Amino acid sequence: MRWQDCSLEEEERTDTPCDCCGSSTTEVTGNVLHLNSFHSWYTALWSDAHPDIPMHITIDTGDWGEDAPQSHRWATRIAVHQGDDGGCSLMDWSAEEQKEISMFTPLNRDDVLNSDYAPQLWACVDAVLMNESRLEHIRQ
């Protein structure tokens, strides 16, 4: 799977006041289509007032139908670091978060590295970073 074969359906945007400084934290959502078929959905969360804090992207993949078991749907989180040392890194879910999750299987770094799923995940992340119009400021 290549990111160039993916397109996005952009959905909601939410701006929430930041507790520490009063500026906005922005969250955008949408769907990743691969060859015009639904593949996954995503969220991206960042604050322009805090460039030192990485943007977080979550990719949710699998069967999200009502009757699908937790083992057939999973989510992976990625930190997107900006600046001269910018880049993407896989994030782990904390033990507390994992205890609270019942709708999907949270994938950690070791679950993704060297897996058959890794190329799909990175294609989705690249599609979001390259095509999400509300992330224009990240690409500059």
XYZ file of N, CA, C and O in Angstrom:
560
model
N 0.856 -1.178 0.000
C 0.000 0.000 0.000
C 0.897 1.234 0.000
O 1.838 1.319 0.781
N 0.567 2.179 -0.891
C 1.339 3.422 -0.997
C 0.464 4.604 -0.599
O -0.723 4.622 -0.906
N 1.047 5.599 0.057
C 0.260 6.758 0.476
C -0.303 7.498 -0.729
O -1.366 8.099 -0.654
N 0.402 7.427 -1.864
C -0.066 8.108 -3.064
C -1.374 7.521 -3.585
O -2.092 8.171 -4.341
N -1.703 6.300 -3.191
C -2.952 5.653 -3.599
C -4.087 5.925 -2.613
O -5.169 5.362 -2.739
N -3.805 6.771 -1.630
C -4.802 7.089 -0.602
C -5.330 8.506 -0.792
O -4.611 9.397 -1.237
N -6.572 8.683 -0.434
C -7.177 10.011 -0.391
C -7.877 10.141 0.955
O -8.035 9.159 1.679
N -8.272 11.361 1.287
C -8.905 11.613 2.573
C -10.302 12.169 2.392
O -10.569 12.887 1.431
N -11.165 11.832 3.322
C -12.453 12.500 3.497
C -12.343 13.238 4.826
O -12.363 12.608 5.893
N -12.143 14.542 4.759
C -11.997 15.331 5.977
C -13.352 15.488 6.643
O -14.354 15.713 5.975
N -13.368 15.375 7.958
C -14.615 15.480 8.707
C -14.532 16.633 9.700
O -14.291 17.758 9.307
N -14.672 16.363 10.968
C -14.830 17.414 11.967
C -13.524 18.095 12.353
O -12.452 17.518 12.249
N -13.677 19.328 12.821
C -12.590 20.088 13.441
C -13.129 20.642 14.749
O -14.211 21.231 14.785
N -12.368 20.435 15.827
C -12.751 20.945 17.137
C -11.588 21.749 17.699
O -10.450 21.270 17.699
N -11.864 22.964 18.162
C -10.866 23.798 18.830
C -11.277 23.934 20.284
O -12.378 24.393 20.581
N -10.375 23.535 21.188
C -10.639 23.551 22.619
C -9.631 24.475 23.291
O -8.430 24.367 23.011
N -10.090 25.358 24.184
C -9.135 26.227 24.891
C -8.158 25.403 25.726
O -8.545 24.450 26.396
N -6.908 25.787 25.686
C -5.850 25.122 26.447
C -5.925 25.583 27.903
O -6.027 26.782 28.173
N -5.867 24.646 28.834
C -5.936 24.960 30.261
C -4.768 25.818 30.732
O -4.917 26.643 31.621
N -3.592 25.614 30.144
C -2.401 26.293 30.671
C -2.222 27.702 30.128
O -1.663 28.547 30.816
N -2.680 27.964 28.909
C -2.380 29.272 28.319
C -3.578 29.938 27.639
O -3.478 31.073 27.195
N -4.676 29.233 27.506
C -5.861 29.820 26.885
C -5.877 29.779 25.367
O -6.879 30.116 24.753
N -4.769 29.370 24.743
C -4.783 29.219 23.285
C -5.565 27.957 22.930
O -6.047 27.257 23.800
N -5.678 27.656 21.655
C -6.502 26.523 21.224
C -5.682 25.264 20.980
O -4.577 25.319 20.458
N -6.284 24.140 21.357
C -5.825 22.827 20.932
C -6.801 22.382 19.864
O -8.012 22.441 20.060
N -6.273 21.954 18.734
C -7.101 21.594 17.582
C -7.086 20.091 17.374
O -6.035 19.451 17.460
N -8.268 19.536 17.099
C -8.393 18.130 16.737
C -9.182 18.052 15.443
O -10.251 18.657 15.327
N -8.637 17.339 14.465
C -9.341 17.104 13.206
C -9.526 15.609 13.027
O -8.727 14.811 13.521
N -10.600 15.235 12.334
C -10.880 13.827 12.070
C -11.181 13.632 10.594
O -11.505 14.586 9.875
N -11.090 12.390 10.157
C -11.426 12.064 8.779
C -11.220 10.588 8.499
O -10.861 9.808 9.393
N -11.453 10.234 7.257
C -11.308 8.855 6.788
C -10.180 8.768 5.771
O -9.997 9.680 4.962
N -9.455 7.663 5.807
C -8.448 7.361 4.793
C -9.073 6.361 3.831
O -9.541 5.297 4.244
N -9.073 6.725 2.555
C -9.565 5.832 1.499
C -8.363 5.296 0.736
O -7.458 6.059 0.383
N -8.347 4.014 0.496
C -7.306 3.414 -0.331
C -7.968 2.965 -1.625
O -8.893 2.143 -1.602
N -7.508 3.534 -2.734
C -8.111 3.260 -4.042
C -9.634 3.454 -3.977
O -10.401 2.623 -4.461
N -10.050 4.534 -3.330
C -11.448 4.972 -3.205
C -12.319 4.082 -2.322
O -13.535 4.218 -2.319
N -11.730 3.166 -1.566
C -12.482 2.347 -0.610
C -12.017 2.687 0.803
O -10.821 2.902 1.035
N -12.958 2.675 1.753
C -12.608 2.977 3.136
C -11.528 2.032 3.628
O -11.620 0.826 3.459
N -10.517 2.602 4.255
C -9.443 1.811 4.847
C -9.360 2.022 6.355
O -9.233 1.064 7.120
N -9.404 3.277 6.800
C -9.257 3.582 8.219
C -9.770 4.994 8.487
O -10.095 5.722 7.563
N -9.837 5.336 9.755
C -10.157 6.712 10.099
C -9.048 7.240 10.986
O -8.274 6.474 11.547
N -8.962 8.558 11.076
C -7.844 9.174 11.779
C -8.306 10.365 12.610
O -9.355 10.958 12.357
N -7.486 10.688 13.599
C -7.580 11.948 14.318
C -6.174 12.527 14.382
O -5.185 11.785 14.423
N -6.095 13.843 14.344
C -4.831 14.553 14.546
C -5.092 15.639 15.581
O -6.099 16.351 15.501
N -4.197 15.756 16.562
C -4.378 16.676 17.682
C -3.085 17.467 17.881
O -2.005 16.878 17.968
N -3.212 18.819 17.933
C -2.040 19.665 18.118
C -2.456 21.033 18.651
O -3.628 21.388 18.639
N -1.450 21.779 19.093
C -1.654 23.170 19.495
C -0.576 24.016 18.847
O 0.618 23.760 19.049
N -0.971 25.024 18.089
C -0.001 25.915 17.461
C 0.803 26.693 18.501
O 1.919 27.110 18.245
N 0.228 26.891 19.695
C 0.915 27.624 20.756
C 1.983 26.782 21.450
O 2.768 27.310 22.233
N 2.001 25.483 21.169
C 2.958 24.578 21.827
C 3.704 23.735 20.785
O 3.526 22.514 20.729
N 4.537 24.371 19.959
C 5.270 23.587 18.948
C 6.249 22.593 19.559
O 6.713 21.681 18.868
N 6.548 22.747 20.861
C 7.440 21.816 21.545
C 6.755 20.490 21.876
O 7.416 19.496 22.169
N 5.427 20.467 21.807
C 4.665 19.243 22.072
C 4.302 18.612 20.727
O 3.704 19.272 19.879
N 4.652 17.363 20.506
C 4.375 16.735 19.206
C 2.874 16.666 18.907
O 2.047 16.527 19.816
N 2.545 16.769 17.635
C 1.187 16.490 17.186
C 0.977 14.988 17.339
O 1.902 14.198 17.109
N -0.227 14.582 17.727
C -0.546 13.159 17.847
C -1.539 12.784 16.758
O -2.565 13.445 16.596
N -1.214 11.734 16.034
C -2.120 11.172 15.029
C -2.489 9.772 15.502
O -1.614 9.000 15.917
N -3.771 9.458 15.458
C -4.242 8.106 15.756
C -4.872 7.541 14.496
O -5.700 8.205 13.872
N -4.455 6.356 14.109
C -5.016 5.647 12.954
C -5.797 4.457 13.488
O -5.259 3.616 14.209
N -7.085 4.404 13.147
C -7.978 3.316 13.566
C -8.314 2.490 12.335
O -8.869 3.018 11.362
N -7.988 1.216 12.390
C -8.104 0.339 11.229
C -8.849 -0.940 11.603
O -8.916 -1.303 12.767
N -9.383 -1.615 10.611
C -10.030 -2.904 10.833
C -11.517 -2.835 10.593
O -12.026 -1.937 9.942
N -12.226 -3.787 11.151
C -13.674 -3.903 10.992
C -14.360 -3.185 12.151
O -14.365 -3.675 13.277
N -14.945 -2.034 11.871
C -15.613 -1.238 12.896
C -17.120 -1.411 12.847
O -17.876 -0.602 13.387
N -17.593 -2.481 12.226
C -19.020 -2.797 12.235
C -19.486 -3.107 13.646
O -18.696 -3.494 14.513
N -20.772 -2.949 13.886
C -21.340 -3.127 15.233
C -20.996 -4.459 15.879
O -20.763 -4.533 17.078
N -21.004 -5.532 15.112
C -20.807 -6.859 15.670
C -19.359 -7.345 15.625
O -19.079 -8.480 16.031
N -18.459 -6.512 15.138
C -17.058 -6.936 15.023
C -16.411 -7.037 16.403
O -16.621 -6.184 17.261
N -15.628 -8.088 16.630
C -14.948 -8.219 17.919
C -13.773 -7.242 18.027
O -13.242 -6.764 17.030
N -13.374 -6.992 19.257
C -12.265 -6.084 19.543
C -10.993 -6.500 18.790
O -10.224 -5.656 18.348
N -10.789 -7.782 18.629
C -9.572 -8.281 17.986
C -9.525 -7.986 16.485
O -8.481 -8.142 15.860
N -10.643 -7.553 15.905
C -10.691 -7.268 14.466
C -10.560 -5.790 14.161
O -10.709 -5.374 13.017
N -10.322 -4.977 15.193
C -10.118 -3.540 14.985
C -9.036 -3.066 15.948
O -8.965 -3.522 17.088
N -8.202 -2.179 15.469
C -7.067 -1.756 16.266
C -6.770 -0.285 16.013
O -7.218 0.296 15.036
N -6.013 0.292 16.934
C -5.631 1.699 16.828
C -4.162 1.851 17.181
O -3.647 1.165 18.062
N -3.515 2.755 16.468
C -2.101 3.030 16.664
C -1.915 4.533 16.755
O -2.532 5.284 16.009
N -1.054 4.961 17.669
C -0.788 6.391 17.835
C 0.638 6.717 17.401
O 1.569 5.953 17.664
N 0.752 7.895 16.775
C 2.022 8.354 16.251
C 2.256 9.771 16.755
O 1.344 10.601 16.717
N 3.467 10.058 17.218
C 3.857 11.422 17.581
C 4.582 12.027 16.383
O 5.481 11.394 15.808
N 4.183 13.239 16.001
C 4.806 13.944 14.887
C 5.563 15.138 15.470
O 4.957 16.096 15.934
N 6.880 15.031 15.466
C 7.745 16.073 16.015
C 8.069 17.077 14.919
O 8.356 16.696 13.789
N 8.024 18.359 15.261
C 8.304 19.413 14.296
C 9.689 19.998 14.537
O 10.343 19.671 15.516
N 10.126 20.839 13.636
C 11.412 21.509 13.785
C 12.530 20.750 13.107
O 12.310 19.816 12.334
N 13.761 21.174 13.423
C 14.938 20.586 12.785
C 15.088 19.095 13.058
O 15.628 18.362 12.237
N 14.646 18.658 14.220
C 14.736 17.241 14.581
C 13.409 16.526 14.354
O 13.112 15.528 14.998
N 12.613 17.035 13.433
C 11.274 16.513 13.199
C 11.265 15.089 12.687
O 12.261 14.567 12.204
N 10.115 14.479 12.818
C 9.935 13.113 12.353
C 8.774 12.474 13.087
O 8.128 13.100 13.925
N 8.506 11.235 12.768
C 7.388 10.502 13.366
C 7.918 9.355 14.215
O 8.922 8.734 13.863
N 7.197 9.088 15.301
C 7.554 7.940 16.127
C 6.284 7.279 16.649
O 5.278 7.950 16.905
N 6.343 5.974 16.768
C 5.221 5.214 17.303
C 5.111 5.457 18.806
O 6.125 5.539 19.501
N 3.892 5.554 19.300
C 3.652 5.767 20.723
C 3.034 4.514 21.326
O 2.231 3.844 20.680
N 3.387 4.242 22.560
C 2.765 3.151 23.303
C 1.542 3.675 24.058
O 1.481 4.848 24.420
N 0.596 2.806 24.292
C -0.555 3.110 25.148
C -0.150 2.771 26.575
O 0.460 1.721 26.818
N -0.483 3.623 27.521
C -0.139 3.339 28.917
C -0.950 2.139 29.412
O -1.991 1.789 28.850
N -0.478 1.537 30.485
C -1.194 0.404 31.096
C -2.588 0.843 31.533
O -3.559 0.087 31.365
N -2.709 2.047 32.071
C -4.024 2.566 32.478
C -4.963 2.700 31.291
O -6.132 2.337 31.373
N -4.449 3.251 30.185
C -5.273 3.395 28.976
C -5.721 2.028 28.474
O -6.883 1.849 28.109
N -4.803 1.075 28.444
C -5.133 -0.252 27.935
C -6.221 -0.927 28.763
O -7.066 -1.628 28.212
N -6.235 -0.707 30.071
C -7.266 -1.290 30.932
C -8.647 -0.731 30.597
O -9.650 -1.432 30.747
N -8.697 0.524 30.153
C -9.971 1.198 29.880
C -10.511 0.910 28.472
O -11.667 1.185 28.190
N -9.676 0.380 27.593
C -10.059 0.182 26.192
C -10.739 -1.170 26.019
O -10.171 -2.211 26.348
N -11.957 -1.134 25.474
C -12.677 -2.385 25.221
C -13.217 -2.469 23.793
O -13.669 -3.519 23.376
N -13.155 -1.371 23.045
C -13.724 -1.368 21.693
C -12.732 -1.793 20.615
O -13.128 -2.163 19.524
N -11.425 -1.704 20.910
C -10.412 -2.018 19.907
C -9.167 -2.546 20.596
O -9.032 -2.470 21.817
N -8.258 -3.053 19.795
C -6.978 -3.513 20.296
C -5.961 -2.395 20.115
O -5.701 -1.982 18.988
N -5.410 -1.881 21.204
C -4.394 -0.834 21.074
C -3.055 -1.460 20.679
O -2.597 -2.408 21.319
N -2.470 -0.948 19.612
C -1.182 -1.468 19.159
C -0.059 -0.558 19.636
O -0.098 0.656 19.430
N 0.925 -1.149 20.272
C 2.108 -0.434 20.723
C 3.221 -0.559 19.693
O 3.101 -1.291 18.699
N 4.294 0.130 19.954
C 5.445 0.161 19.047
C 5.888 -1.247 18.645
O 6.040 -1.539 17.469
N 6.091 -2.119 19.623
C 6.576 -3.474 19.323
C 5.562 -4.303 18.537
O 5.936 -5.257 17.861
N 4.270 -3.942 18.627
C 3.247 -4.655 17.857
C 3.316 -4.303 16.373
O 2.904 -5.090 15.520
N 3.818 -3.101 16.081
C 3.818 -2.598 14.706
C 5.142 -2.848 13.999
O 5.160 -3.241 12.823
N 6.248 -2.617 14.704
C 7.565 -2.758 14.072
C 7.718 -4.138 13.434
O 7.408 -5.159 14.037
N 8.184 -4.151 12.204
C 8.444 -5.378 11.443
C 7.203 -6.251 11.239
O 7.321 -7.448 11.000
N 6.019 -5.658 11.343
C 4.790 -6.430 11.119
C 4.297 -6.231 9.689
O 4.721 -5.310 8.989
N 3.381 -7.099 9.263
C 2.749 -6.938 7.951
C 1.904 -5.668 7.900
O 1.656 -5.127 6.828
N 1.457 -5.205 9.057
C 0.614 -4.011 9.149
C 1.399 -2.705 9.000
O 0.863 -1.684 8.575
N 2.679 -2.709 9.325
C 3.485 -1.485 9.344
C 3.405 -0.683 8.041
O 3.198 0.536 8.083
N 3.555 -1.291 6.858
C 3.468 -0.488 5.629
C 2.108 0.195 5.449
O 2.036 1.326 4.951
N 1.027 -0.476 5.863
C -0.301 0.142 5.783
C -0.396 1.344 6.708
O -0.917 2.395 6.334
N 0.089 1.170 7.935
C 0.046 2.260 8.906
C 0.806 3.471 8.389
O 0.287 4.588 8.391
N 2.036 3.272 7.944
C 2.843 4.405 7.488
C 2.273 5.036 6.232
O 2.371 6.261 6.056
N 1.629 4.250 5.370
C 0.952 4.842 4.203
C -0.180 5.753 4.661
O -0.373 6.842 4.119
N -0.936 5.322 5.672
C -2.028 6.147 6.211
C -1.485 7.420 6.855
O -2.023 8.518 6.639
N -0.429 7.293 7.648
C 0.168 8.467 8.293
C 0.663 9.443 7.238
O 0.400 10.655 7.313
N 1.374 8.948 6.235
C 1.870 9.825 5.178
C 0.722 10.477 4.422
O 0.800 11.662 4.069
N -0.356 9.732 4.171
C -1.513 10.311 3.468
C -2.102 11.454 4.286
O -2.457 12.504 3.731
N -2.208 11.270 5.598
C -2.734 12.336 6.451
C -1.788 13.532 6.426
O -2.222 14.677 6.231
N -0.507 13.296 6.616
C 0.445 14.403 6.652
C 0.536 15.138 5.320
O 0.717 16.359 5.296
N 0.412 14.425 4.227
C 0.562 15.047 2.900
C -0.732 15.642 2.354
O -0.688 16.594 1.582
N -1.892 15.092 2.743
C -3.147 15.478 2.086
C -4.153 16.204 2.969
O -5.086 16.795 2.439
N -4.008 16.156 4.265
C -4.977 16.799 5.163
C -4.805 18.314 5.055
O -3.776 18.870 5.454
N -5.808 18.999 4.504
C -5.686 20.439 4.240
C -5.513 21.252 5.515
O -4.879 22.305 5.501
N -6.015 20.747 6.627
C -5.916 21.496 7.882
C -4.549 21.351 8.544
O -4.289 21.942 9.590
N -3.655 20.585 7.905
C -2.285 20.447 8.391
C -1.291 21.177 7.490
O -0.098 20.908 7.525
N -1.782 22.089 6.702
C -0.925 22.849 5.778
C 0.271 23.462 6.509
O 1.390 23.469 6.013
N 0.041 23.988 7.698
C 1.106 24.641 8.464
C 2.224 23.656 8.846
O 3.366 24.054 9.033
N 1.926 22.394 8.952
C 2.929 21.384 9.287
C 3.864 21.156 8.110
O 5.057 20.903 8.269
N 3.340 21.254 6.903
C 4.123 20.962 5.697
C 5.022 22.114 5.284
O 5.858 21.952 4.409
N 4.866 23.270 5.866
C 5.660 24.444 5.455
C 7.054 24.405 5.989
O 7.378 23.900 6.968
